mmCIF file of C-alpha atoms in Angstrom:
data_model
loop_
_atom_site.group_PDB
_atom_site.id
_atom_site.type_symbol
_atom_site.label_atom_id
_atom_site.label_comp_id
_atom_site.label_asym_id
_atom_site.label_seq_id
_atom_site.Cartn_x
_atom_site.Cartn_y
_atom_site.Cartn_z
ATOM 1 C CA MET A 1 66.050 -32.879 23.158
ATOM 2 C CA LYS A 2 67.560 -35.684 21.366
ATOM 3 C CA LEU A 3 66.273 -38.424 24.083
ATOM 4 C CA ILE A 4 62.687 -37.130 22.567
ATOM 5 C CA ARG A 5 63.550 -37.862 19.286
ATOM 6 C CA PHE A 6 64.975 -41.412 19.704
ATOM 7 C CA ILE A 7 61.909 -41.972 21.400
ATOM 8 C CA PHE A 8 60.138 -40.904 18.608
ATOM 9 C CA ALA A 9 61.669 -42.547 16.130
ATOM 10 C CA LEU A 10 61.707 -45.570 18.281
ATOM 11 C CA GLY A 11 57.607 -45.253 18.583
ATOM 12 C CA LEU A 12 57.449 -44.648 15.160
ATOM 13 C CA THR A 13 59.331 -47.568 14.088
ATOM 14 C CA LEU A 14 57.911 -49.997 15.850
ATOM 15 C CA THR A 15 54.292 -48.721 15.303
ATOM 16 C CA PHE A 16 55.428 -49.193 11.428
ATOM 17 C CA PHE A 17 56.396 -52.897 12.099
ATOM 18 C CA PHE A 18 53.457 -53.267 14.258
ATOM 19 C CA TYR A 19 51.456 -52.362 11.382
ATOM 20 C CA LEU A 20 53.567 -54.150 8.703
ATOM 21 C CA ASN A 21 52.844 -57.687 10.507
ATOM 22 C CA THR A 22 49.092 -56.878 12.122
ATOM 23 C CA LYS A 23 45.952 -57.629 9.671
ATOM 24 C CA GLN A 24 43.970 -54.641 9.017
ATOM 25 C CA GLY A 25 40.403 -55.137 8.239
ATOM 26 C CA LYS A 26 40.498 -57.360 5.287
ATOM 27 C CA VAL A 27 43.891 -56.096 4.484
ATOM 28 C CA PRO A 28 46.041 -59.352 5.153
ATOM 29 C CA PRO A 29 49.708 -58.189 6.757
ATOM 30 C CA LEU A 30 51.581 -56.474 4.845
ATOM 31 C CA GLY A 31 54.978 -57.241 5.997
ATOM 32 C CA SER A 32 54.559 -60.722 5.231
ATOM 33 C CA PHE A 33 52.394 -60.744 1.770
ATOM 34 C CA LEU A 34 54.593 -57.883 0.015
ATOM 35 C CA SER A 35 57.970 -59.858 1.375
ATOM 36 C CA PRO A 36 60.012 -60.207 -1.936
ATOM 37 C CA PHE A 37 61.109 -63.884 -0.579
ATOM 38 C CA SER A 38 57.865 -65.273 1.089
ATOM 39 C CA GLY A 39 55.045 -63.151 -0.238
ATOM 40 C CA PHE A 40 52.634 -63.359 -3.134
ATOM 41 C CA TRP A 41 55.619 -62.652 -5.746
ATOM 42 C CA GLN A 42 56.428 -66.516 -4.964
ATOM 43 C CA ASN A 43 53.254 -67.178 -6.222
ATOM 44 C CA GLY A 44 54.425 -66.231 -9.765
ATOM 45 C CA GLU A 45 57.822 -67.835 -10.320
ATOM 46 C CA THR A 46 57.052 -70.529 -12.249
ATOM 47 C CA ASP A 47 60.751 -72.093 -12.266
ATOM 48 C CA ALA A 48 60.635 -72.115 -8.234
ATOM 49 C CA LEU A 49 57.374 -75.197 -9.157
ATOM 50 C CA ASP A 50 59.047 -78.171 -7.666
ATOM 51 C CA ILE A 51 56.890 -80.578 -9.575
ATOM 52 C CA PRO A 52 57.356 -83.868 -7.602
ATOM 53 C CA LYS A 53 58.550 -86.799 -9.340
ATOM 54 C CA SER A 54 58.610 -89.366 -6.755
ATOM 55 C CA LEU A 55 57.420 -89.894 -3.107
ATOM 56 C CA THR A 56 59.394 -91.085 -0.242
ATOM 57 C CA SER A 57 57.196 -90.812 2.540
ATOM 58 C CA SER A 58 57.688 -93.380 5.714
ATOM 59 C CA LYS A 59 53.532 -94.226 5.310
ATOM 60 C CA LEU A 60 54.489 -95.892 1.727
ATOM 61 C CA LYS A 61 54.718 -98.964 1.098
ATOM 62 C CA ALA A 62 56.470 -99.234 -2.305
ATOM 63 C CA PRO A 63 58.342 -96.817 -4.557
ATOM 64 C CA VAL A 64 56.316 -94.279 -6.014
ATOM 65 C CA ARG A 65 56.810 -92.851 -9.363
ATOM 66 C CA ILE A 66 54.815 -89.613 -10.398
ATOM 67 C CA LYS A 67 55.279 -88.348 -14.195
ATOM 68 C CA PHE A 68 53.982 -84.619 -15.260
ATOM 69 C CA ASP A 69 53.500 -84.182 -18.744
ATOM 70 C CA ASP A 70 53.556 -81.215 -20.891
ATOM 71 C CA HIS A 71 50.138 -80.087 -19.837
ATOM 72 C CA LEU A 72 50.944 -80.744 -15.557
ATOM 73 C CA ILE A 73 48.307 -83.974 -16.025
ATOM 74 C CA PRO A 74 49.689 -86.048 -13.697
ATOM 75 C CA HIS A 75 50.851 -90.366 -14.199
ATOM 76 C CA ILE A 76 51.001 -92.269 -11.173
ATOM 77 C CA TYR A 77 52.733 -95.502 -11.247
ATOM 78 C CA ALA A 78 52.728 -97.630 -7.576
ATOM 79 C CA GLU A 79 52.519 -100.915 -6.868
ATOM 80 C CA ASN A 80 49.380 -101.169 -4.335
ATOM 81 C CA ASP A 81 46.458 -98.890 -3.292
ATOM 82 C CA TYR A 82 47.402 -97.562 -0.639
ATOM 83 C CA ASP A 83 50.210 -96.101 -1.953
ATOM 84 C CA LEU A 84 48.223 -95.049 -5.057
ATOM 85 C CA TYR A 85 45.560 -92.913 -3.536
ATOM 86 C CA PHE A 86 47.943 -91.249 -1.006
ATOM 87 C CA ALA A 87 49.739 -90.010 -4.348
ATOM 88 C CA GLN A 88 46.442 -89.090 -5.492
ATOM 89 C CA GLY A 89 45.677 -86.940 -2.500
ATOM 90 C CA TYR A 90 49.175 -85.526 -2.499
ATOM 91 C CA VAL A 91 48.609 -84.454 -6.207
ATOM 92 C CA THR A 92 45.508 -83.123 -5.931
ATOM 93 C CA ALA A 93 46.610 -81.101 -2.592
ATOM 94 C CA TYR A 94 49.723 -80.006 -4.840
ATOM 95 C CA HIS A 95 47.380 -78.732 -7.523
ATOM 96 C CA ARG A 96 44.075 -77.627 -5.608
ATOM 97 C CA LEU A 97 44.589 -77.600 -1.910
ATOM 98 C CA TRP A 98 42.978 -73.977 -1.328
ATOM 99 C CA GLN A 99 39.989 -75.145 -3.157
ATOM 100 C CA MET A 100 39.566 -78.184 -1.525
ATOM 101 C CA GLU A 101 39.619 -76.621 1.625
ATOM 102 C CA PHE A 102 37.467 -74.060 0.903
ATOM 103 C CA GLN A 103 34.832 -75.978 -0.831
ATOM 104 C CA VAL A 104 34.937 -78.428 2.851
ATOM 105 C CA LEU A 105 34.622 -75.269 4.573
ATOM 106 C CA ALA A 106 31.486 -74.408 2.774
ATOM 107 C CA ALA A 107 29.549 -77.396 2.919
ATOM 108 C CA ALA A 108 30.594 -77.425 7.007
ATOM 109 C CA GLY A 109 29.078 -73.961 6.974
ATOM 110 C CA ARG A 110 32.575 -72.469 8.162
ATOM 111 C CA THR A 111 33.109 -70.028 5.910
ATOM 112 C CA ALA A 112 32.546 -66.891 8.255
ATOM 113 C CA GLU A 113 35.832 -68.250 10.392
ATOM 114 C CA ILE A 114 38.017 -67.320 7.350
ATOM 115 C CA VAL A 115 35.673 -64.120 5.422
ATOM 116 C CA GLY A 116 33.982 -62.922 8.469
ATOM 117 C CA GLU A 117 30.676 -61.836 9.649
ATOM 118 C CA ARG A 118 29.012 -61.159 6.299
ATOM 119 C CA GLN A 119 29.286 -64.930 5.781
ATOM 120 C CA LEU A 120 27.131 -66.158 8.037
ATOM 121 C CA ASP A 121 23.810 -66.069 6.699
ATOM 122 C CA PHE A 122 25.430 -68.441 4.036
ATOM 123 C CA ASP A 123 26.560 -70.751 6.769
ATOM 124 C CA ARG A 124 23.388 -71.144 8.549
ATOM 125 C CA ILE A 125 21.843 -72.431 5.571
ATOM 126 C CA GLN A 126 24.747 -74.806 4.878
ATOM 127 C CA ARG A 127 24.197 -75.701 8.184
ATOM 128 C CA ARG A 128 20.754 -76.383 7.934
ATOM 129 C CA LYS A 129 21.279 -78.591 4.826
ATOM 130 C CA GLY A 130 22.868 -80.980 7.192
ATOM 131 C CA LEU A 131 25.994 -81.691 4.932
ATOM 132 C CA LEU A 132 28.367 -82.296 7.921
ATOM 133 C CA TYR A 133 25.675 -84.686 9.227
ATOM 134 C CA GLY A 134 25.575 -86.308 6.141
ATOM 135 C CA ALA A 135 29.099 -86.641 5.730
ATOM 136 C CA LYS A 136 29.411 -88.100 9.262
ATOM 137 C CA ARG A 137 27.011 -90.531 8.579
ATOM 138 C CA SER A 138 28.423 -91.699 4.728
ATOM 139 C CA LEU A 139 32.186 -91.953 6.703
ATOM 140 C CA GLU A 140 30.661 -94.338 8.919
ATOM 141 C CA ALA A 141 29.278 -96.397 5.985
ATOM 142 C CA ALA A 142 32.100 -96.375 3.985
ATOM 143 C CA SER A 143 34.447 -97.758 7.607
ATOM 144 C CA MET A 144 32.524 -100.818 7.392
ATOM 145 C CA ASP A 145 34.798 -101.721 3.898
ATOM 146 C CA PRO A 146 37.990 -101.916 5.245
ATOM 147 C CA ALA A 147 38.720 -101.522 1.029
ATOM 148 C CA VAL A 148 37.071 -98.133 0.829
ATOM 149 C CA LEU A 149 38.054 -96.911 4.613
ATOM 150 C CA ASN A 150 42.298 -98.024 3.234
ATOM 151 C CA MET A 151 41.254 -95.637 0.222
ATOM 152 C CA ILE A 152 39.936 -93.018 1.973
ATOM 153 C CA GLN A 153 42.666 -93.021 4.897
ATOM 154 C CA ALA A 154 45.465 -93.284 2.022
ATOM 155 C CA TYR A 155 44.232 -90.490 -0.133
ATOM 156 C CA THR A 156 44.400 -88.035 3.776
ATOM 157 C CA ASP A 157 47.634 -89.484 4.441
ATOM 158 C CA GLY A 158 48.730 -88.339 1.275
ATOM 159 C CA ILE A 159 46.876 -84.589 1.595
ATOM 160 C CA ASN A 160 48.949 -83.950 4.894
ATOM 161 C CA TYR A 161 52.115 -85.155 3.826
ATOM 162 C CA TRP A 162 51.883 -82.262 1.118
ATOM 163 C CA ILE A 163 50.595 -79.898 3.916
ATOM 164 C CA ASP A 164 53.149 -80.789 5.883
ATOM 165 C CA GLN A 165 56.137 -79.733 3.497
ATOM 166 C CA LEU A 166 54.378 -76.159 3.050
ATOM 167 C CA ASP A 167 56.259 -72.800 4.562
ATOM 168 C CA TYR A 168 54.654 -69.570 4.383
ATOM 169 C CA GLN A 169 56.248 -69.089 0.750
ATOM 170 C CA ASP A 170 54.658 -71.927 -0.635
ATOM 171 C CA LEU A 171 51.255 -71.394 0.571
ATOM 172 C CA PRO A 172 48.620 -70.982 -2.297
ATOM 173 C CA ILE A 173 47.893 -66.727 -2.333
ATOM 174 C CA GLU A 174 44.414 -67.265 -1.523
ATOM 175 C CA TYR A 175 45.774 -68.625 1.993
ATOM 176 C CA LYS A 176 48.288 -65.380 1.861
ATOM 177 C CA LEU A 177 44.911 -62.782 1.024
ATOM 178 C CA LEU A 178 42.801 -64.810 3.407
ATOM 179 C CA ASP A 179 45.598 -64.664 6.132
ATOM 180 C CA TYR A 180 45.218 -67.869 7.646
ATOM 181 C CA GLU A 181 46.696 -71.708 7.174
ATOM 182 C CA PRO A 182 45.496 -74.692 5.690
ATOM 183 C CA GLU A 183 44.343 -76.984 8.492
ATOM 184 C CA TYR A 184 45.045 -80.857 8.587
ATOM 185 C CA TRP A 185 42.862 -83.160 6.138
ATOM 186 C CA THR A 186 40.732 -85.509 7.732
ATOM 187 C CA ASN A 187 38.521 -88.352 6.613
ATOM 188 C CA LEU A 188 35.574 -86.823 7.319
ATOM 189 C CA LYS A 189 36.488 -83.811 5.243
ATOM 190 C CA VAL A 190 36.378 -86.419 2.293
ATOM 191 C CA MET A 191 33.080 -86.854 2.817
ATOM 192 C CA LEU A 192 32.446 -82.945 3.209
ATOM 193 C CA LEU A 193 33.907 -82.937 0.112
ATOM 194 C CA LEU A 194 31.999 -85.440 -1.680
ATOM 195 C CA LYS A 195 28.569 -83.717 -0.212
ATOM 196 C CA ASN A 196 30.066 -80.545 -1.592
ATOM 197 C CA MET A 197 29.727 -81.737 -4.646
ATOM 198 C CA ALA A 198 26.216 -83.753 -4.901
ATOM 199 C CA ASP A 199 25.121 -80.579 -3.253
ATOM 200 C CA MET A 200 26.474 -78.066 -6.425
ATOM 201 C CA LEU A 201 25.510 -81.054 -8.796
ATOM 202 C CA SER A 202 21.699 -80.419 -7.046
ATOM 203 C CA ILE A 203 21.217 -77.145 -6.536
ATOM 204 C CA GLY A 204 19.643 -76.125 -9.766
ATOM 205 C CA GLU A 205 16.428 -76.809 -9.218
ATOM 206 C CA ASN A 206 12.961 -74.511 -10.495
ATOM 207 C CA ASP A 207 10.172 -75.886 -8.799
ATOM 208 C CA LEU A 208 9.297 -73.026 -7.095
ATOM 209 C CA GLU A 209 9.357 -71.135 -10.088
ATOM 210 C CA ASN A 210 7.709 -73.873 -12.469
ATOM 211 C CA THR A 211 4.975 -74.022 -10.320
ATOM 212 C CA ASN A 212 4.185 -70.467 -10.166
ATOM 213 C CA ALA A 213 4.305 -70.384 -14.155
ATOM 214 C CA LEU A 214 1.951 -73.484 -14.496
ATOM 215 C CA HIS A 215 -0.285 -71.377 -12.399
ATOM 216 C CA VAL A 216 -0.011 -68.510 -14.637
ATOM 217 C CA PHE A 217 -0.463 -69.906 -17.849
ATOM 218 C CA GLY A 218 -2.151 -73.327 -17.707
ATOM 219 C CA LEU A 219 -0.652 -76.531 -18.774
ATOM 220 C CA ASP A 220 -0.778 -76.464 -22.025
ATOM 221 C CA ASP A 221 0.705 -72.906 -22.829
ATOM 222 C CA PHE A 222 3.570 -74.141 -20.069
ATOM 223 C CA ASN A 223 4.139 -77.123 -21.797
ATOM 224 C CA LYS A 224 4.497 -74.869 -24.628
ATOM 225 C CA LEU A 225 6.982 -72.552 -23.239
ATOM 226 C CA PHE A 226 9.207 -75.328 -21.321
ATOM 227 C CA PRO A 227 8.984 -78.493 -23.101
ATOM 228 C CA GLU A 228 10.720 -81.698 -21.546
#
């Protein structure tokens, strides 16, 4: 009887630990997510924010100083362009890593990899737009100018320098909720981020609606209803 109880208790314990460390549908692994040492609690600890004041990467050519003002706006002091853009990438990732990465995934039509099948229609539309193709062509053009390529590479290196410093407890809460980790940044992702911005800024066209309204109301009434 004692052996049976032991086996039952052991099985129950193993099942419990498996459940806590395995994603259940849309719910992240609760063991990691609820951990007081590395879970979502850490994202609410403002005292734990280690605001960088300087950078010491081996990729830098000279000392770089970063001063955050009372509104957390960074002021970067560097002695050359590479170090300046490196620090800019680092600081931008420090503030907005998840937002940056998810916008890139959206532009490339890859959100279903993270969110699931319900995003497939969105991803198909994004791929039909050809944003990835446009980003590749833009990177080819940018790479012909050494100064621009240096800027992009430095920005990419700065983002990756920040990613390399992150443990699970340091991840933005969106990564913990969706149960994945950031990918390394690339120069192509810089261009994808720009294409995503261009797409958002040009998405508000009403050609179809205006054409239908013109047919219904006629030119004179249409111009009265929708003056330039």
